[in-house]
Coordinates of N, CA and C in Angstrom, one line a residue:
X1 N 124.2 102.9 122.2 CA 124.0 103.3 120.9 C 122.3 103.4 120.7
X2 N 121.9 104.3 120.8 CA 120.4 104.6 120.9 C 119.9 104.3 119.8
X3 N 118.8 103.6 119.3 CA 118.3 103.7 117.9 C 118.8 102.7 117.0
X4 N 119.6 101.7 117.7 CA 120.4 100.9 116.5 C 119.6 99.9 115.9
X5 N 118.3 99.7 116.9 CA 117.7 98.7 116.3 C 116.4 99.2 115.2
X6 N 116.9 100.0 114.5 CA 115.9 100.6 113.6 C 115.8 99.5 112.1
X7 N 115.4 98.2 112.7 CA 115.6 97.5 111.7 C 114.5 97.5 110.5
X8 N 113.4 97.9 111.0 CA 112.1 98.1 110.2 C 112.4 99.3 109.1
X9 N 112.9 100.1 109.8 CA 113.3 101.4 108.8 C 114.3 101.1 107.9
X10 N 115.3 100.5 108.2 CA 116.4 100.0 107.5 C 116.1 99.1 106.2
X11 N 115.4 98.1 106.7 CA 114.9 97.2 105.7 C 114.0 97.7 104.8
X12 N 113.1 98.7 105.3 CA 112.2 99.4 104.5 C 112.9 100.0 103.2
X13 N 114.0 100.8 103.6 CA 114.6 101.5 102.8 C 115.3 100.6 101.9
X14 N 115.9 99.4 102.3 CA 116.6 98.6 101.5 C 115.4 97.9 100.3
X15 N 114.3 97.5 101.0 CA 113.2 97.0 100.0 C 112.9 98.2 99.0
X16 N 112.8 99.5 99.4 CA 112.3 100.5 98.3 C 113.4 100.5 97.3
X17 N 114.9 100.5 97.7 CA 115.8 100.7 96.7 C 115.9 99.4 95.8
X18 N 115.5 98.3 96.5 CA 115.4 97.0 95.6 C 114.5 96.9 94.6
X19 N 113.2 97.7 94.9 CA 112.1 97.7 94.3 C 112.4 98.8 93.1
X20 N 113.0 99.8 93.4 CA 113.2 101.0 92.5 C 114.1 100.5 91.4
X21 N 115.0 99.5 91.6 CA 116.2 99.4 90.8 C 116.3 98.0 90.5
X22 N 115.4 97.2 90.8 CA 115.1 95.9 90.5 C 115.2 95.4 89.0
X23 N 115.3 96.6 88.2 CA 115.3 96.3 86.7 C 116.6 96.5 86.1
X24 N 117.6 96.8 87.1 CA 119.1 96.7 86.7 C 119.3 98.3 86.5
X25 N 119.4 99.1 87.6 CA 119.9 100.2 87.6 C 121.1 100.5 87.0
X26 N 121.6 101.3 86.2 CA 122.8 101.8 85.3 C 123.1 100.8 84.2
X27 N 122.2 99.9 83.8 CA 122.4 98.7 83.0 C 122.0 99.4 81.4
X28 N 121.0 100.5 81.5 CA 120.6 101.0 80.1 C 121.5 102.3 79.7
X29 N 121.3 102.5 78.8 CA 122.1 104.0 78.5 C 120.9 104.9 78.3
X30 N 121.2 106.0 79.3 CA 120.0 107.1 79.5 C 120.5 108.3 78.5
X31 N 119.5 109.0 77.8 CA 119.9 110.1 77.0 C 118.9 111.1 77.5
X32 N 119.6 112.5 77.5 CA 118.9 113.6 77.8 C 119.1 114.8 77.2
X33 N 118.1 115.7 77.2 CA 118.4 117.3 76.5 C 118.4 118.2 77.5
X34 N 119.2 118.9 77.7 CA 118.8 120.1 78.5 C 118.9 119.7 80.0
X35 N 118.1 120.4 80.7 CA 118.3 119.8 82.3 C 116.9 118.9 82.8
X36 N 116.0 119.1 81.8 CA 114.7 118.3 82.1 C 114.8 116.8 82.0
X37 N 115.5 116.4 83.0 CA 115.4 114.8 82.8 C 114.7 113.9 83.8
X38 N 114.0 114.9 84.4 CA 113.1 114.2 85.7 C 111.9 114.8 85.7
X39 N 110.9 114.1 86.1 CA 109.5 114.6 86.3 C 108.6 114.9 85.0
X40 N 108.9 114.1 84.0 CA 108.1 114.3 82.9 C 107.2 113.5 82.6
X41 N 106.8 112.5 83.6 CA 105.6 111.4 83.5 C 104.5 112.3 84.0
X42 N 103.2 112.4 83.3 CA 102.2 113.3 84.0 C 101.4 112.5 84.8
X43 N 101.8 112.4 86.2 CA 101.4 112.0 87.0 C 100.2 112.6 87.8
X44 N 100.1 114.1 87.7 CA 99.5 114.8 88.2 C 97.9 114.6 88.0
X45 N 97.6 114.1 86.8 CA 96.4 113.9 86.6 C 95.8 112.4 87.1
X46 N 96.5 111.7 87.8 CA 96.3 110.5 88.2 C 95.8 110.4 89.9
X47 N 94.9 109.5 90.3 CA 94.3 109.8 91.8 C 95.3 109.4 92.7
X48 N 96.4 109.5 92.6 CA 97.7 109.1 93.6 C 98.0 110.4 94.4
X49 N 98.7 109.8 95.8 CA 99.2 110.7 96.4 C 100.8 110.6 96.5
X50 N 101.5 111.6 96.4 CA 102.9 111.6 96.5 C 103.4 111.5 97.9
X51 N 104.3 110.3 98.2 CA 104.6 109.7 99.5 C 105.9 110.3 99.9
X52 N 106.9 110.4 98.8 CA 108.3 110.4 99.0 C 109.1 111.1 97.8
X53 N 110.1 111.7 98.1 CA 111.1 111.9 96.8 C 112.3 112.1 97.4
X54 N 113.2 111.7 96.6 CA 114.8 111.9 97.2 C 115.6 111.8 95.9
X55 N 116.7 112.3 96.0 CA 117.9 112.2 95.2 C 118.9 111.4 95.3
X56 N 119.2 110.3 94.6 CA 120.2 109.6 95.0 C 121.4 109.4 93.8
X57 N 122.5 108.8 94.4 CA 123.5 108.6 93.2 C 123.7 107.1 93.0
X58 N 123.3 106.6 91.8 CA 123.4 104.9 91.5 C 124.4 104.8 90.6
X59 N 125.4 104.0 91.0 CA 126.4 103.6 89.9 C 127.3 104.8 89.5
X60 N 127.3 105.9 90.0 CA 127.8 107.2 89.6 C 127.1 108.1 89.1
X61 N 125.7 107.9 88.9 CA 124.8 108.7 88.3 C 123.7 109.3 89.1
X62 N 123.3 110.6 89.0 CA 122.4 111.0 89.7 C 121.0 110.4 89.3
X63 N 120.2 110.0 90.4 CA 118.7 109.5 90.0 C 117.7 110.3 91.0
X64 N 116.7 110.5 90.5 CA 115.6 111.4 91.3 C 114.8 110.0 91.3
X65 N 114.1 109.9 92.7 CA 113.3 108.7 92.8 C 111.9 109.3 93.5
X66 N 110.9 108.9 92.8 CA 109.7 109.6 93.5 C 108.6 108.4 93.6
X67 N 108.1 108.4 94.8 CA 107.2 107.5 95.3 C 105.8 107.8 95.6
X68 N 104.9 107.1 95.0 CA 103.4 107.6 94.9 C 102.8 106.6 95.8
X69 N 101.3 106.8 96.4 CA 100.5 105.8 96.8 C 99.3 106.1 96.0
X70 N 98.6 104.9 96.0 CA 97.2 104.6 95.4 C 96.6 103.9 96.1
X71 N 94.9 104.0 96.2 CA 94.2 103.0 97.0 C 94.5 101.6 96.5
X72 N 94.3 100.6 97.3 CA 94.5 99.2 96.8 C 93.6 98.9 95.6
X73 N 92.3 99.2 95.6 CA 91.5 99.1 94.7 C 91.6 99.6 93.2
X74 N 92.6 100.6 93.0 CA 92.9 101.3 92.1 C 93.9 100.7 91.0
X75 N 93.7 100.4 89.7 CA 94.7 99.7 88.8 C 95.8 100.6 88.5
X76 N 96.8 100.7 89.4 CA 97.8 101.9 89.3 C 98.7 101.5 88.0
X77 N 99.1 100.4 87.7 CA 100.0 99.9 86.6 C 99.0 100.3 85.5
X78 N 97.9 99.9 85.1 CA 97.2 100.4 84.0 C 97.0 102.0 84.0
X79 N 96.7 102.7 85.0 CA 96.6 104.1 84.7 C 98.0 104.7 84.6
X80 N 99.1 104.2 85.0 CA 100.4 104.6 84.6 C 100.6 104.4 83.1
X81 N 100.2 103.2 82.7 CA 100.6 102.9 81.2 C 99.6 104.0 80.4
X82 N 98.5 104.2 80.8 CA 97.6 104.9 79.9 C 98.3 106.3 80.1
X83 N 98.6 106.8 81.2 CA 99.2 108.2 81.2 C 100.5 108.3 80.3
X84 N 101.3 107.3 80.2 CA 102.4 107.3 79.5 C 102.0 107.3 77.8
X85 N 101.0 106.4 77.7 CA 100.5 106.3 76.0 C 99.9 107.5 75.5
X86 N 99.4 108.3 76.4 CA 98.7 109.4 76.2 C 99.8 110.6 75.7
X87 N 100.9 110.4 76.2 CA 102.0 111.5 75.7 C 102.9 110.9 74.6
X88 N 102.5 109.4 74.2 CA 103.4 109.1 73.0 C 104.7 108.4 73.5
X89 N 105.0 107.9 74.8 CA 105.8 107.4 75.3 C 105.9 105.9 75.0
X90 N 107.1 105.4 74.7 CA 107.5 103.9 74.3 C 107.3 103.1 75.8
X91 N 106.6 102.0 76.0 CA 106.9 101.3 77.1 C 107.4 99.8 76.6
X92 N 108.3 99.6 77.6 CA 108.5 98.1 77.7 C 108.5 97.7 79.2
X93 N 107.4 96.7 79.3 CA 106.9 96.3 80.6 C 107.4 94.8 80.9
X94 N 107.2 94.6 82.1 CA 107.3 93.0 82.5 C 106.2 92.5 82.0
X95 N 106.1 91.1 82.2 CA 104.9 90.2 81.5 C 103.6 90.7 82.6
X96 N 103.9 90.9 83.9 CA 102.8 91.4 84.5 C 102.4 92.7 84.4
X97 N 103.2 93.5 83.8 CA 102.9 95.0 83.8 C 103.3 95.7 84.9
X98 N 103.7 95.1 85.9 CA 103.9 95.9 87.1 C 105.2 96.6 87.3
X99 N 106.2 96.4 86.3 CA 107.4 97.1 86.3 C 107.9 97.2 84.8
X100 N 108.8 98.1 84.6 CA 109.1 98.4 83.0 C 110.0 99.6 83.0
X101 N 110.1 100.1 81.9 CA 110.7 101.3 81.6 C 110.0 102.2 80.4
X102 N 110.0 103.5 80.4 CA 109.4 104.1 79.3 C 110.2 105.2 78.7
X103 N 110.1 105.5 77.4 CA 111.1 106.5 76.9 C 110.1 107.5 76.0
X104 N 110.5 108.6 76.2 CA 110.0 109.8 75.2 C 111.1 110.6 74.9
X105 N 111.2 110.9 73.5 CA 112.1 111.9 73.1 C 113.4 111.8 73.7
X106 N 114.0 110.6 73.9 CA 115.2 110.3 74.5 C 115.5 110.4 76.2
X107 N 113.9 110.7 76.7 CA 114.4 110.6 78.2 C 113.5 109.2 78.6
X108 N 114.1 108.8 79.6 CA 113.9 107.2 80.2 C 113.4 107.3 81.8
X109 N 112.4 106.8 82.0 CA 112.1 106.5 83.5 C 111.8 105.1 83.5
X110 N 112.3 104.6 84.8 CA 112.0 103.2 85.3 C 110.9 103.1 86.2
X111 N 110.1 102.2 86.4 CA 109.0 102.3 87.2 C 108.6 100.9 87.7
X112 N 108.1 100.7 89.0 CA 107.8 99.5 89.4 C 106.2 99.7 90.4
X113 N 105.6 99.2 90.2 CA 104.3 99.0 91.1 C 104.1 98.0 91.8
X114 N 104.1 98.3 93.4 CA 104.2 97.2 94.2 C 102.9 97.1 95.0
X115 N 102.2 96.1 95.4 CA 101.0 95.8 95.9 C 101.1 94.8 97.2
X116 N 101.9 95.3 98.2 CA 102.1 94.7 99.5 C 100.8 94.1 100.1
X117 N 100.5 92.8 100.2 CA 99.2 92.5 100.8 C 98.8 92.8 102.2
X118 N 100.0 93.4 102.9 CA 99.9 93.9 104.4 C 99.6 95.2 104.4
X119 N 99.7 95.9 103.0 CA 99.3 97.2 103.3 C 97.8 97.6 102.5
X120 N 97.4 98.7 103.0 CA 96.1 99.1 102.5 C 96.2 99.8 101.2
X121 N 97.6 100.3 100.9 CA 97.5 100.9 99.6 C 98.8 100.2 98.6
X122 N 98.8 100.9 97.3 CA 99.9 100.2 96.5 C 100.9 101.5 96.5
X123 N 102.0 101.0 96.2 CA 103.2 102.1 96.0 C 103.9 101.9 94.5
X124 N 103.9 103.2 93.9 CA 104.4 103.2 92.7 C 105.9 104.0 92.6
X125 N 106.8 103.4 92.2 CA 108.3 103.9 92.3 C 108.6 104.4 90.8
X126 N 109.0 105.6 90.6 CA 109.4 106.2 89.5 C 110.9 106.7 89.6
X127 N 111.7 106.0 88.9 CA 113.1 106.6 88.9 C 113.7 107.1 87.6
X128 N 114.1 108.4 87.8 CA 114.6 109.4 86.4 C 116.0 109.4 86.7
X129 N 116.8 109.1 85.6 CA 118.2 109.1 85.7 C 118.9 110.1 84.8
X130 N 119.9 111.0 85.6 CA 120.7 111.8 84.6 C 121.8 111.1 84.2
X131 N 122.2 111.0 83.0 CA 123.4 110.4 82.3 C 124.8 111.3 83.0
X132 N 124.9 112.4 83.4 CA 126.0 113.0 84.0 C 126.8 112.3 85.0
X133 N 128.1 112.2 85.0 CA 128.9 111.3 86.0 C 129.2 110.1 85.6
X134 N 130.3 109.4 86.0 CA 130.3 108.0 85.7 C 131.4 107.3 86.9
X135 N 132.0 107.9 87.4 CA 132.8 107.5 88.6 C 132.0 106.8 89.7
X136 N 132.1 105.5 90.1 CA 131.3 104.8 91.1 C 132.0 105.3 92.4
X137 N 131.1 106.0 93.3 CA 131.5 106.6 94.6 C 132.1 105.6 95.6
X138 N 133.0 105.9 96.6 CA 133.5 105.0 97.5 C 132.3 104.6 98.4
X139 N 132.6 103.3 98.8 CA 131.4 102.7 99.8 C 132.1 102.7 101.1
X140 N 131.3 103.2 102.2 CA 131.9 103.1 103.4 C 132.4 101.7 104.0
X141 N 132.1 100.6 103.6 CA 132.6 99.3 104.1 C 133.1 98.7 102.6
X142 N 133.8 97.6 102.8 CA 134.3 96.8 101.7 C 133.2 96.1 101.0
X143 N 133.0 96.1 99.6 CA 132.0 94.9 99.0 C 132.7 94.0 99.1
X144 N 131.6 92.8 98.9 CA 132.2 91.4 98.8 C 133.0 91.4 97.7
X145 N 134.1 90.8 97.7 CA 135.2 90.8 96.8 C 134.7 89.7 95.8
X146 N 134.3 88.5 96.0 CA 134.1 87.6 95.0 C 132.8 87.5 94.5
X147 N 132.3 88.4 93.6 CA 131.2 88.5 93.2 C 131.1 89.6 92.4
X148 N 130.0 90.0 91.5 CA 129.6 90.7 90.8 C 128.8 91.7 91.3
X149 N 129.2 93.1 91.3 CA 128.6 94.2 92.0 C 127.3 94.5 90.9
X150 N 126.0 94.6 91.6 CA 124.8 94.9 90.9 C 124.6 96.2 91.0
X151 N 124.6 96.9 91.8 CA 124.3 98.3 92.3 C 125.1 98.9 93.6
X152 N 125.2 100.1 93.3 CA 125.5 101.1 94.4 C 124.9 102.2 94.3
X153 N 124.3 102.6 95.8 CA 123.2 103.6 95.7 C 123.4 104.5 97.0
X154 N 123.6 105.6 96.8 CA 123.6 106.8 97.9 C 122.5 107.8 97.9
X155 N 121.7 107.6 99.1 CA 120.7 108.7 99.4 C 121.3 110.0 99.6
X156 N 121.3 110.9 99.0 CA 121.7 112.2 98.9 C 121.3 113.1 100.1
X157 N 120.2 112.9 100.5 CA 119.4 113.4 101.7 C 119.6 112.8 102.9
X158 N 119.4 111.6 103.1 CA 119.6 110.8 104.4 C 120.9 110.5 104.5
X159 N 121.8 110.2 103.5 CA 123.1 109.7 103.6 C 123.1 108.5 103.8
X160 N 122.4 107.6 103.7 CA 122.2 106.1 103.7 C 122.8 105.7 102.3
X161 N 123.6 104.5 102.5 CA 124.3 104.0 101.4 C 124.0 102.5 101.1
X162 N 123.8 102.0 100.0 CA 123.2 100.6 99.8 C 123.9 99.9 98.6
X163 N 124.3 98.8 98.8 CA 125.3 98.3 97.7 C 124.5 96.7 97.7
X164 N 124.6 96.1 96.2 CA 124.3 94.6 96.3 C 125.1 93.9 95.6
X165 N 125.6 92.7 95.6 CA 126.6 91.7 95.1 C 126.0 90.7 95.0
X166 N 126.2 90.0 93.7 CA 125.9 88.6 93.6 C 127.0 87.8 93.3
X167 N 126.9 86.6 94.1 CA 128.0 85.6 94.2 C 127.9 84.3 94.4
X168 N 128.4 83.3 94.0 CA 128.5 81.7 94.0 C 128.6 81.4 95.6
X169 N 129.4 82.4 96.4 CA 129.8 81.7 97.7 C 128.6 81.5 98.5
X170 N 128.9 80.7 99.6 CA 127.8 80.3 100.7 C 127.5 81.7 101.4
X171 N 126.4 81.6 102.1 CA 126.1 82.5 103.0 C 127.1 82.4 104.3
X172 N 127.3 81.3 104.6 CA 128.4 81.2 105.7 C 129.8 82.0 105.5
X173 N 130.2 81.5 104.2 CA 131.7 82.3 103.7 C 131.3 83.9 103.8
X174 N 129.9 84.5 103.4 CA 130.0 85.9 103.2 C 129.8 86.4 104.7
X175 N 128.9 85.9 105.4 CA 128.9 86.4 106.7 C 130.3 86.2 107.5
X176 N 131.1 85.4 107.4 CA 132.4 85.1 108.2 C 133.2 86.1 107.6
X177 N 133.1 86.6 106.2 CA 134.3 87.7 105.5 C 133.8 89.0 106.3
X178 N 132.5 89.2 106.4 CA 132.1 90.7 107.2 C 132.3 90.6 108.6
X179 N 132.0 89.5 109.1 CA 132.3 89.5 110.6 C 133.7 89.7 110.9
X180 N 134.7 89.2 110.4 CA 136.1 89.2 110.6 C 136.6 90.7 110.1
X181 N 135.9 91.3 108.9 CA 136.3 92.5 108.5 C 135.9 93.8 109.4
X182 N 134.7 93.8 109.7 CA 134.1 94.8 110.5 C 134.8 94.8 112.0
X183 N 134.8 93.6 112.6 CA 135.2 93.7 113.9 C 136.7 94.3 113.9
X184 N 137.4 94.0 112.8 CA 139.0 94.3 112.6 C 138.9 95.9 112.5
X185 N 137.7 96.5 111.8 CA 137.8 97.7 111.6 C 137.1 98.8 112.7
X186 N 136.7 98.0 113.8 CA 136.5 98.6 115.0 C 134.7 98.8 115.0
X187 N 134.1 98.0 114.4 CA 132.7 97.7 114.4 C 132.2 97.0 115.3
X188 N 131.3 97.1 116.2 CA 130.5 96.2 117.2 C 129.4 95.3 116.6
X189 N 129.3 94.1 116.7 CA 128.3 93.2 116.5 C 127.1 93.4 117.4
X190 N 126.2 94.2 116.9 CA 124.9 94.5 117.6 C 124.0 93.0 117.7
X191 N 123.9 92.4 116.4 CA 122.8 91.2 116.2 C 123.5 90.2 115.3
X192 N 123.9 89.0 115.8 CA 124.6 88.0 114.7 C 123.4 87.5 113.9
X193 N 123.8 87.1 112.8 CA 122.9 86.4 111.7 C 122.4 85.0 112.4
X194 N 121.4 84.4 111.8 CA 121.0 83.3 112.3 C 122.0 81.8 111.9
X195 N 122.2 81.0 113.0 CA 123.1 79.9 112.4 C 122.0 78.7 112.6
X196 N 121.8 78.0 111.5 CA 121.3 76.6 111.4 C 121.6 75.6 110.6
X197 N 121.7 74.5 111.5 CA 122.6 73.3 110.6 C 124.0 73.6 110.3
X198 N 124.5 74.6 111.1 CA 126.0 74.9 110.9 C 126.1 76.0 109.9
X199 N 124.9 76.4 109.3 CA 125.0 77.6 108.0 C 124.6 78.8 108.5
X200 N 125.5 80.1 108.5 CA 125.0 81.3 108.7 C 124.1 81.8 107.6
X201 N 122.9 82.3 108.2 CA 121.7 82.8 107.3 C 121.3 84.2 107.8
X202 N 120.6 84.9 106.6 CA 120.0 85.9 107.3 C 120.7 87.5 107.5
X203 N 120.1 88.1 108.4 CA 120.8 89.5 108.6 C 121.4 89.5 109.8
X204 N 122.4 90.4 109.6 CA 123.4 90.6 110.7 C 123.7 92.1 110.9
X205 N 123.9 92.6 112.1 CA 123.8 94.1 112.1 C 125.0 94.6 112.9
X206 N 125.8 95.5 112.7 CA 127.0 96.0 113.3 C 126.8 97.7 113.5
X207 N 127.4 98.1 114.6 CA 127.4 99.4 114.8 C 128.8 99.9 115.0
X208 N 129.1 101.3 114.7 CA 130.2 101.8 115.0 C 130.0 103.3 115.1
X209 N 130.3 103.9 116.3 CA 129.9 105.4 116.5 C 128.2 105.5 116.4
X210 N 128.0 106.4 115.3 CA 126.8 106.9 115.0 C 126.2 106.1 113.7
X211 N 127.0 105.1 113.3 CA 126.6 104.4 111.9 C 126.1 103.0 112.3
X212 N 125.3 102.6 111.3 CA 124.8 101.1 111.6 C 124.9 100.4 110.3
X213 N 125.3 99.3 110.3 CA 125.7 98.4 109.0 C 125.0 97.2 109.1
X214 N 123.9 97.1 108.2 CA 123.2 95.8 107.7 C 123.8 94.9 106.6
X215 N 124.1 93.5 107.0 CA 124.5 92.7 106.1 C 123.5 91.7 106.0
X216 N 122.7 91.5 104.9 CA 121.9 90.6 104.5 C 122.2 89.6 103.3
X217 N 121.8 88.5 103.3 CA 122.3 87.5 102.4 C 120.9 86.6 102.0
X218 N 120.7 86.8 100.7 CA 119.4 86.1 100.0 C 119.8 85.2 99.0
X219 N 119.4 83.9 99.0 CA 119.8 83.0 97.9 C 118.6 83.2 96.9
X220 N 119.0 83.1 95.5 CA 118.0 83.2 94.3 C 118.1 81.8 93.8
X221 N 117.3 81.8 92.5 CA 117.1 80.7 92.0 C 118.2 80.0 91.3
X222 N 119.1 80.9 90.8 CA 120.3 80.4 90.0 C 121.6 80.1 90.7
X223 N 121.2 79.3 91.8 CA 122.5 78.9 92.7 C 123.5 80.1 93.2
X224 N 123.0 81.2 93.3 CA 123.6 82.4 93.6 C 123.0 83.0 94.6
X225 N 123.6 83.8 95.5 CA 123.1 84.6 96.7 C 123.6 86.0 96.3
X226 N 122.3 86.9 96.8 CA 122.5 88.3 96.8 C 123.0 88.8 98.0
X227 N 124.0 89.6 98.2 CA 124.6 90.2 99.3 C 124.2 91.6 99.3
X228 N 123.4 92.0 100.3 CA 122.9 93.5 100.5 C 123.6 94.1 101.6
X229 N 124.2 95.3 101.4 CA 125.0 96.0 102.6 C 124.2 97.3 102.7
X230 N 123.7 97.7 103.6 CA 123.3 99.0 104.0 C 124.0 99.6 105.2
X231 N 124.1 101.0 104.8 CA 124.8 101.8 106.2 C 124.3 102.9 106.1
X232 N 123.7 103.1 107.3 CA 123.1 104.3 107.9 C 123.3 105.0 109.0
X233 N 122.9 106.2 109.4 CA 123.1 106.8 110.5 C 122.2 106.4 111.6
X234 N 122.8 106.0 112.9 CA 121.8 105.6 113.6 C 121.3 106.9 114.4
X235 N 120.4 106.7 115.5 CA 119.7 108.0 116.3 C 120.9 108.5 117.3

């Protein structure tokens, strides 16, 4: 199965999705008029480069995700706020100003500005949502049953699919659930998760034909864990 160790690309996609929707994709009620629900933020006037654009399905709704880069010394969050204020948009931002949502005439965009210390540029994520559609799409593997589904995302171009679930179960319980389930469905375990002091932790990777499945468990501050499941095509 050539190319199944595409961990960096897969985890980059998962990080991108987490950044793009960390403000709670699907949690807000989006309104729109006509077909111009995307691309209304005036970013053309800003000193940014467009890096990526794709269309996704998030919790049953179409979302267009646009990613831009800016030089590390550029105050990208302030530039974005100024551009939004110049057209009269109402902004609700986080305490740091690096994330939030903006609304204008019923249109809403969510944004995140990321400044990874290991990168020479900043990344700006803009996600526009279309309210049409409501049914959550089928996911290629079972979602963890004992938890709350946070988001289900399908990239309509690459066909990669991502889901996240919050649960109070231990990481060992989660990894054991997916190990038994996926092996019973014909998946091969390519890389097991880490086991430390009897506890299963971190990332496990499975493969089946030309598909790769990544199971990642990350504890958070409220005694819960976030289960991330990413399924993408291998080379």
